PDB file of C-alpha atoms in Angstrom:
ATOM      1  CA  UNK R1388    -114.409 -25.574-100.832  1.00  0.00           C
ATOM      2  CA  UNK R1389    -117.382 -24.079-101.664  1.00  0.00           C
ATOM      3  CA  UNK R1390    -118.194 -20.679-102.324  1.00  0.00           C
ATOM      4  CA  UNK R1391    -118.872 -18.470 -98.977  1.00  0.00           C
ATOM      5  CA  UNK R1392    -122.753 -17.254 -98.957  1.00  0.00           C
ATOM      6  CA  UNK R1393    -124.005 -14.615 -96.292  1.00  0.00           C
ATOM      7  CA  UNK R1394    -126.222 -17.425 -94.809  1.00  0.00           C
ATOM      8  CA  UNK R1395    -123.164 -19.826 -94.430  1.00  0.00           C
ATOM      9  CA  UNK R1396    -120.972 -19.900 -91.104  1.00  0.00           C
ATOM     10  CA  UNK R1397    -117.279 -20.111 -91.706  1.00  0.00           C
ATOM     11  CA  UNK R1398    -115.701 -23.418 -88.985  1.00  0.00           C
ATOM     12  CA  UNK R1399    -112.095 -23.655 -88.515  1.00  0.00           C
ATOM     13  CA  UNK R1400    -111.850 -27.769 -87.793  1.00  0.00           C
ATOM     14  CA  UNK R1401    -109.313 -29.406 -86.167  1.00  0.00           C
ATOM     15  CA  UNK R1402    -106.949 -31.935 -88.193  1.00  0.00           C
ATOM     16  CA  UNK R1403    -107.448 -34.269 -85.814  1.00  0.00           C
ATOM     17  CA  UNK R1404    -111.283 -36.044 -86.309  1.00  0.00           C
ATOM     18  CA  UNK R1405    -111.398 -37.312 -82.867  1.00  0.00           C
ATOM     19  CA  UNK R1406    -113.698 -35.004 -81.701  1.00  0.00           C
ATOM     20  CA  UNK R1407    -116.184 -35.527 -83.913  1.00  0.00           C
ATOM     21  CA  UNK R1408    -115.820 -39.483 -84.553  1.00  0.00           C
ATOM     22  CA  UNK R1409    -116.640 -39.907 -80.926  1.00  0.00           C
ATOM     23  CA  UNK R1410    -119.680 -38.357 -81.283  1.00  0.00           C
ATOM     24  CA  UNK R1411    -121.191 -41.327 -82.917  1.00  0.00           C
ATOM     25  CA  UNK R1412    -123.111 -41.420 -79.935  1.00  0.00           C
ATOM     26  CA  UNK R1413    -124.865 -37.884 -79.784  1.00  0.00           C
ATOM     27  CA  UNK R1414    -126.204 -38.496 -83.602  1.00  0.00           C
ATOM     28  CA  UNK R1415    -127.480 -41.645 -82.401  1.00  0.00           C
ATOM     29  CA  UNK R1416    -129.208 -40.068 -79.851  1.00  0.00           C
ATOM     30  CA  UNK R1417    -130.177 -36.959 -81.782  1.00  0.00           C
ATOM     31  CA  UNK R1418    -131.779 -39.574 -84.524  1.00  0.00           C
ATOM     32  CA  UNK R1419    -133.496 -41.361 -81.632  1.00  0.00           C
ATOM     33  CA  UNK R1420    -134.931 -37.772 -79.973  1.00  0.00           C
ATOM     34  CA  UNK R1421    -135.938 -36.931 -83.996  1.00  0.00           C
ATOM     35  CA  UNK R1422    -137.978 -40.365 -84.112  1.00  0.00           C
ATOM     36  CA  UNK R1423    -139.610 -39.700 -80.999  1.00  0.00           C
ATOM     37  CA  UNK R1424    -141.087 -36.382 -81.377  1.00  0.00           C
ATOM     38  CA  UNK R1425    -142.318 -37.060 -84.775  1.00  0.00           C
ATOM     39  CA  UNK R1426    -143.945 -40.287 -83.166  1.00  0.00           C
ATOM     40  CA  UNK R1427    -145.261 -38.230 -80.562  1.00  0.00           C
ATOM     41  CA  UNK R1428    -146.615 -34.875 -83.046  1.00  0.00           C
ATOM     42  CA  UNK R1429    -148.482 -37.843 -84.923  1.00  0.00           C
ATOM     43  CA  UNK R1430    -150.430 -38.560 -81.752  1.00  0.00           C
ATOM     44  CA  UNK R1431    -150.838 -35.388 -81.099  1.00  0.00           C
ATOM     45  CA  UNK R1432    -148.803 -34.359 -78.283  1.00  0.00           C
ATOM     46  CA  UNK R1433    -146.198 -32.432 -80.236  1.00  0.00           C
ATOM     47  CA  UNK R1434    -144.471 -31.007 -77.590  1.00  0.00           C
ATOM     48  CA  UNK R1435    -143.782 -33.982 -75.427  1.00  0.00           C
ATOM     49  CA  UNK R1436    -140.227 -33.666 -76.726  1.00  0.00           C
ATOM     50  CA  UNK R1437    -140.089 -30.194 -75.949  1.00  0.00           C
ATOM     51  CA  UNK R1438    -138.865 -29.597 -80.246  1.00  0.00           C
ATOM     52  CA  UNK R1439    -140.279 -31.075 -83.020  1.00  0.00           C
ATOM     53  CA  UNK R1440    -138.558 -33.436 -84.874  1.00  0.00           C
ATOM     54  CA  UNK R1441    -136.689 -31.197 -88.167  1.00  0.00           C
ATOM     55  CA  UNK R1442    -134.268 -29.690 -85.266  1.00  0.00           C
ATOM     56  CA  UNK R1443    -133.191 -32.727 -84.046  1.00  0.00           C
ATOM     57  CA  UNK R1444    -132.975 -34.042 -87.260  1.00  0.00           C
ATOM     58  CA  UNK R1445    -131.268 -31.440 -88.641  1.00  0.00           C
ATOM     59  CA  UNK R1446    -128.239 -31.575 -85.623  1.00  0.00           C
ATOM     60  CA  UNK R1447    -127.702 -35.359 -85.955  1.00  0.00           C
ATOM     61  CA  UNK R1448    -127.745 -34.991 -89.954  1.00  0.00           C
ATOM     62  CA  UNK R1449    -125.003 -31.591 -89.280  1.00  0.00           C
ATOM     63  CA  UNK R1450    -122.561 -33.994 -86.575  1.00  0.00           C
ATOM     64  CA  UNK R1451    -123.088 -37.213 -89.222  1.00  0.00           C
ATOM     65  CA  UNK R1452    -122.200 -34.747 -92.172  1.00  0.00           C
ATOM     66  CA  UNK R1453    -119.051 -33.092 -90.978  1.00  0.00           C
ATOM     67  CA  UNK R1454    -118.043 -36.539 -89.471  1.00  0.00           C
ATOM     68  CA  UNK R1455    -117.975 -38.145 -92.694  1.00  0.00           C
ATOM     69  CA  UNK R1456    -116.414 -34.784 -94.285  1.00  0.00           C
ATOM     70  CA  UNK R1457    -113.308 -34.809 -91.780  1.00  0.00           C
ATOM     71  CA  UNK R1458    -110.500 -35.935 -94.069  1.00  0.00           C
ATOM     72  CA  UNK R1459    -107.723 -38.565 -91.534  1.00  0.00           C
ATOM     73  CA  UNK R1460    -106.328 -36.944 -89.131  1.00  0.00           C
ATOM     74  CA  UNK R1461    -103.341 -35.012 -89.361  1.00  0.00           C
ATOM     75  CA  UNK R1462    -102.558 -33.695 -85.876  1.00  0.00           C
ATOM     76  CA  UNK R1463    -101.993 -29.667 -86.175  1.00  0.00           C
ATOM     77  CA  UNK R1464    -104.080 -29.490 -89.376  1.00  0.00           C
ATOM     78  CA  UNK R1465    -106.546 -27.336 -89.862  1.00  0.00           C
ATOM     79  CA  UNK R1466    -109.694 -27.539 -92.345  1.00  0.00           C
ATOM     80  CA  UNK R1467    -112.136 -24.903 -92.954  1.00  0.00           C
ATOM     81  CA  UNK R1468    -115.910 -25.621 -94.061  1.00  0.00           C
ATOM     82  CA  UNK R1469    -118.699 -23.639 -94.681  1.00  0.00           C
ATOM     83  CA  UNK R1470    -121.462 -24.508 -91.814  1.00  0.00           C
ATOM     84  CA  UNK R1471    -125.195 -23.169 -92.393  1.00  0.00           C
ATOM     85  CA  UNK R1472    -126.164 -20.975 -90.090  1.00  0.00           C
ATOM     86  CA  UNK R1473    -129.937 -23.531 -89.677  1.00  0.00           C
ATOM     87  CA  UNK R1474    -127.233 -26.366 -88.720  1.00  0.00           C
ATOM     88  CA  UNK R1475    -125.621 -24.451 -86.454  1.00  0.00           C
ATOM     89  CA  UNK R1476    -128.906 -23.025 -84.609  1.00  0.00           C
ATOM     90  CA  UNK R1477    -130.545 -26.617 -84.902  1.00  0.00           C
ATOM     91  CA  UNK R1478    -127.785 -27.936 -82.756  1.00  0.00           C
ATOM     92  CA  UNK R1479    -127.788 -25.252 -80.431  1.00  0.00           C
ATOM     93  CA  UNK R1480    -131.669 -25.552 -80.201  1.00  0.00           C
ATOM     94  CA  UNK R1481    -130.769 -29.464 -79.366  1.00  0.00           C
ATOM     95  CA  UNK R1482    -128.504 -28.202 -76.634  1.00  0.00           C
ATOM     96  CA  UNK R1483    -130.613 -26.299 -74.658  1.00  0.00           C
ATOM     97  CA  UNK R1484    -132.828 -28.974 -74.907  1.00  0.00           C
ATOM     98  CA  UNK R1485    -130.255 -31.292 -72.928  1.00  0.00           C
ATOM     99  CA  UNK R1486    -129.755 -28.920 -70.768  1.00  0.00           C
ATOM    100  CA  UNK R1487    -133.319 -28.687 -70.208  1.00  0.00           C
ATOM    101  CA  UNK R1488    -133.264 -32.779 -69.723  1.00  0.00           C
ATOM    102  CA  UNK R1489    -130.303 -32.051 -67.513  1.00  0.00           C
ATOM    103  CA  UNK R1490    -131.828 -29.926 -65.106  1.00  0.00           C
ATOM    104  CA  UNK R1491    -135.252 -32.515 -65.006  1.00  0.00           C
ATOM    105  CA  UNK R1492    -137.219 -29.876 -66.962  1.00  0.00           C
ATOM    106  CA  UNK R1493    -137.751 -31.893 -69.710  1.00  0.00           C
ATOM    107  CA  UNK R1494    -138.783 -35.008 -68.472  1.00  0.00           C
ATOM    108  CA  UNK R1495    -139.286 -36.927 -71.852  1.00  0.00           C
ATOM    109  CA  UNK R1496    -136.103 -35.828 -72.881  1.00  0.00           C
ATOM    110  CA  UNK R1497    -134.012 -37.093 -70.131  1.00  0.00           C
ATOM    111  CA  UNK R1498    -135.422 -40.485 -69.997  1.00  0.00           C
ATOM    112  CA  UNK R1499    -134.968 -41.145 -73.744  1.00  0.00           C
ATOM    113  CA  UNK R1500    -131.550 -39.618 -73.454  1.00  0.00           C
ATOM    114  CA  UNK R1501    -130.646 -42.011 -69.662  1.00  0.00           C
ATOM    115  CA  UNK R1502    -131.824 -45.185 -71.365  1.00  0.00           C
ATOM    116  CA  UNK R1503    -130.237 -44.949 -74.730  1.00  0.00           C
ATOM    117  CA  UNK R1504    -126.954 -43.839 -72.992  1.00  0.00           C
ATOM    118  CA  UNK R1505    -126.552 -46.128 -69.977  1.00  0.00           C
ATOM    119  CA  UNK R1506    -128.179 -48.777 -71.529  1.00  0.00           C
ATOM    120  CA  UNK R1507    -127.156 -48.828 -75.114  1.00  0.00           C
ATOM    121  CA  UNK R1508    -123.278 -47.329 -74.601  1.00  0.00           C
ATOM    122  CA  UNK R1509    -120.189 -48.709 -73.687  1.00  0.00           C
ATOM    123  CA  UNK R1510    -119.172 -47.049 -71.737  1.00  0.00           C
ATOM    124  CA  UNK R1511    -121.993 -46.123 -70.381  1.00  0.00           C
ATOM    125  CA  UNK R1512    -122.860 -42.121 -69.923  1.00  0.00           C
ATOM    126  CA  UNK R1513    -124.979 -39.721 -67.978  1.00  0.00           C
ATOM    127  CA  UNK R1514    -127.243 -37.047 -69.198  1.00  0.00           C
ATOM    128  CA  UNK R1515    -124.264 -35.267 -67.821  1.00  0.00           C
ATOM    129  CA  UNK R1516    -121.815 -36.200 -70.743  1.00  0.00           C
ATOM    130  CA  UNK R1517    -123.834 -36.368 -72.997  1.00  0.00           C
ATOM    131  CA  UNK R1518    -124.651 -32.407 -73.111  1.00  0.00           C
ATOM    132  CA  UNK R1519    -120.838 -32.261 -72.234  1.00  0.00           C
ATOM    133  CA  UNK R1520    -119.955 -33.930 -75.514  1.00  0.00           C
ATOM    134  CA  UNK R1521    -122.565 -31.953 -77.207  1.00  0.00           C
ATOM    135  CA  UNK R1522    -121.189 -28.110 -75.759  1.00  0.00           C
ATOM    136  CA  UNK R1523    -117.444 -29.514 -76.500  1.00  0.00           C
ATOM    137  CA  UNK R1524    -118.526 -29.796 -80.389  1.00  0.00           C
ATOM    138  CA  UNK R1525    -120.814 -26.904 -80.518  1.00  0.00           C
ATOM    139  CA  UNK R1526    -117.760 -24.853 -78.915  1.00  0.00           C
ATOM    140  CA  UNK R1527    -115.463 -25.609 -82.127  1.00  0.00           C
ATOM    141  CA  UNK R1528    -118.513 -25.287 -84.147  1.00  0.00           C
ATOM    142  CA  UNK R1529    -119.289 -21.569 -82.949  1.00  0.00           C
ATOM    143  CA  UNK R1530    -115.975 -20.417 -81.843  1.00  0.00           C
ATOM    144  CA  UNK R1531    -116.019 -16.740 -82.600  1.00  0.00           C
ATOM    145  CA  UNK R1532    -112.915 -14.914 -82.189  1.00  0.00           C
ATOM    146  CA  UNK R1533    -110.658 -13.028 -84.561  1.00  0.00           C
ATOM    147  CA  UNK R1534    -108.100 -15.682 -84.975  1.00  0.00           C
ATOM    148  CA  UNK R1535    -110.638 -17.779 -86.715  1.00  0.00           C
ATOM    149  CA  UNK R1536    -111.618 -15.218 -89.022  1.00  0.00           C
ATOM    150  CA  UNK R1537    -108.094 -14.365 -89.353  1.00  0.00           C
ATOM    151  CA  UNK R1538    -107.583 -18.261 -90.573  1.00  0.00           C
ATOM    152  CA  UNK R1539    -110.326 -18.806 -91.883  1.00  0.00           C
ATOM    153  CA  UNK R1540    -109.707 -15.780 -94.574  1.00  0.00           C
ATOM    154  CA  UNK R1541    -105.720 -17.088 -95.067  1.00  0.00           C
ATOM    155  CA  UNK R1542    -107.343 -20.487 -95.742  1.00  0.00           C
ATOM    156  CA  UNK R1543    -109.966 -19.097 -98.021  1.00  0.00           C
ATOM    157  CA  UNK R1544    -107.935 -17.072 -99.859  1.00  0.00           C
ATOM    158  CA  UNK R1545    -104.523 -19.539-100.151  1.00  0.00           C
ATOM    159  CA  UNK R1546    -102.878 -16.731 -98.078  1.00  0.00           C
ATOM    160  CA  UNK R1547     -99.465 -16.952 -97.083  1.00  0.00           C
ATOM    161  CA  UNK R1548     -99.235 -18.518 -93.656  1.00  0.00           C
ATOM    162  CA  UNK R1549     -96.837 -15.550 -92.296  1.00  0.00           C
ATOM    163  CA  UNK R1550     -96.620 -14.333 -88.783  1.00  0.00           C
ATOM    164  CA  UNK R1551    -100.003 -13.375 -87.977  1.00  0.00           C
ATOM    165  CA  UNK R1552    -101.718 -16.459 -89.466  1.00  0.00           C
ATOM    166  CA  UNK R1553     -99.032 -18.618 -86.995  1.00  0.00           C
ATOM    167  CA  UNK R1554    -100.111 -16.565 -84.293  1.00  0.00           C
ATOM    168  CA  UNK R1555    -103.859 -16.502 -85.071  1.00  0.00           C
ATOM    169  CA  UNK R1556    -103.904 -20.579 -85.392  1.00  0.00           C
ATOM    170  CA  UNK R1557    -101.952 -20.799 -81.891  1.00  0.00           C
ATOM    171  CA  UNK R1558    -104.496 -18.975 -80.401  1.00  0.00           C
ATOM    172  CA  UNK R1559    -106.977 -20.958 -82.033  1.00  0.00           C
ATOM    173  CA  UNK R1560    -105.227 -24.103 -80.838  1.00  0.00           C
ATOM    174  CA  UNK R1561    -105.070 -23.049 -77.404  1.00  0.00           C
ATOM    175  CA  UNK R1562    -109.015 -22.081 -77.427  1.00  0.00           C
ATOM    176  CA  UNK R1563    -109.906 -25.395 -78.381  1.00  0.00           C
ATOM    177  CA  UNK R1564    -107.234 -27.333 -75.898  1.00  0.00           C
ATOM    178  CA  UNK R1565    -109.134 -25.181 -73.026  1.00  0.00           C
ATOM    179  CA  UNK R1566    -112.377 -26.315 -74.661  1.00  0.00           C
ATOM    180  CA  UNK R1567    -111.222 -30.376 -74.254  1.00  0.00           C
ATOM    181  CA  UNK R1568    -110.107 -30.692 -77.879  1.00  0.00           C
ATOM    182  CA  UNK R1569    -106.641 -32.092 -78.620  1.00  0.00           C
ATOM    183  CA  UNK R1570    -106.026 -30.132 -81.879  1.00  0.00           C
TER     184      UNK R1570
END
């Protein structure tokens, strides 16, 4: 664990990777959305992606780092990390983007996004899952409410795990079970 900095966003993980491993997918597509914009602001049409290419870059580098950071799973775990606040944004910026795609306003976008996942993915998804998959991660990501300071402190500072800290991880279990995540 690294020391917390003022520019650093404390994320209470789930102990069980699955949410993250299956996102192989989005960082894939992320990677593919990062080539094509800086193809596109070397031929001068730099906004044909809507972004340039460092944001989209930076979100599939963020989902391929904590990936490979998740320790196995250990159902009812929890693991605490220290997110950059630019990581954080950058995949938020990538999200609105998708939604964007999502609602055709970002033409470009969507039909990168369609053909890599129907064609390239088995199963195959829609631009519909995809920002689905993308909102379920950046919803453990961002999850702001006092139980996850409340564990993210105990955790930080090898804190007993007494009542409030078993209450405060419920809570944050049941936040991410409404979010899709099986904790």
């Amino acid at each position: 664990m690294t020391k917390q900095r003022a520019a650093d966003y404390p994320c209470v993980l789930p102990g069980d990777p699955t949410w993250i491993h299956d996102a192989q997918y989005l960082q894939d597509i992320l990677n593919s959305l990062a080539a094509a914009a800086a193809i596109a602001h070397d031929h001068a049409d730099p906004e044909r992606y809507v972004l340039p290419h460092l944001p989209y870059q930076v979100a599939a580098d963020t989902l391929g780092q904590i990936r490979s950071d998740m320790p196995p799973a250990r159902p009812g775990a929890l693991f605490l990390i220290d997110l950059p606040t630019f990581q954080l944004e950058a995949l938020r910026q990538a999200l609105d983007v998708l939604r964007r795609a999502q609602d055709a306003d970002a033409d470009q976008v969507l039909d990168l996004v369609r053909d890599y996942a129907t064609h390239c993915l088995l199963p195959p998804r829609s631009i519909d899952d995809v920002v689905t998959d993308t909102q379920r991660i950046l919803a453990v990501l961002s999850l702001d409410i006092p139980a996850v300071r409340t564990v993210a402190t105990t955790l930080l500072l090898d804190g007993e795990h007494d009542t409030g800290f078993r209450s405060a991880r419920d809570e944050l279990l049941d936040a991410w079970r409404a979010a899709g995540i099986d904790p």
